[in-house]
């Protein structure tokens, strides 16, 4: 490995650790649940299995190739490795964030698709789907996730959590936070007795998506 490649790996791993700690600080994960990865060329750096994020060190970096063969580090990669690799093999993703966010996970047990109560849904490609349940760490879960991600940059995993991806770790994390907020919003609005939340129409969401192409993120 050249010095340039080593520097790129070190910077990317630092980003993985920082993002993983953000998920914990924002209450999107508990303990060692959830995982984060980033792609550097043909190497995927991923959080290791069973190590609390606040204990991760530079020497704990774990890297695999797109077939899942370990090429860097000595710790075992996350048990959700098939999920991460499936995203990289089937999209232009450079980073993936998986969490067990409370509100998003709650919504995953209630509906097959997150009701579009806010235009934030358009920022994820449209109404967010819920992937059919399968046990964690399985190829079946990865396949179900890919079906839910068609045309989207995020989805819910039924009775499990969230998956989002992006061109950077920051983008993937921001989409996770937006998805959790969207789910919290719907749960809050739908809990008011005697009232049903109004939903955005497909045409209204398409209008937002067109605006995003022209003007970028709102705010």
Phi, psi and omega in degrees: 000130181286165177299324180295316178295320180297318179296319180296319179295316181297317179294318181294319179295320177301321177293321177299312181297315180299316180292319178300319179292329176295320179298323178289315181298327181270007177073022181274346177220162175231132179063233182257016178288159182075169181196160184224145177214161175215146181258130176236099185064235179267009181249136176250116175271130186220147178299143181283165180281132170075013180249119177304141185299328182287352179257357182291135181238166178305322182284357179269006181304135179236127180229142177229162172273180184289353174263357178093006178280130182289129181238355182208135175088172182240348179280156178285135178291162178310148178293344179270020180306318179303325179296312181297313183295325179298321178296313183295324181287339188239015179206180176265020183301143172245352180205146181225137176235128177238127180228172173245042183308134189299306185292319179296318179294321177299315180297326180297342179268355188248325187222158177276351181204139180291119180302134183283078181275353183207152181293353176302335178301326181294333180289345178255009177101354182137186179309130186279125182273161176251120178288135179303142184299140168207155183299145180302148175079005184259158175294329178299316178298317180299319179293317178297321179297315181300322178297319180288335182275355182306118180074011182231162174249010177197156176206169172259150173253121186305130180054034187214296184168214184233157170221129173224157176220166180196182179281343177217166176297320179299317180294316179297318179294315181300322178293324176297313180298320179295320179294317178297318179296318180299318179292321178295320179299312181296317178299319180294312182294320183283351181272354181282118183301136176081004181228146176240127182300140171285146182242150176284143179279162175305322180295320179294321177293321178298322178299319178295318180298322177294321179295322179298324179295325184272327188238351181082196184294141177287163176110000000 
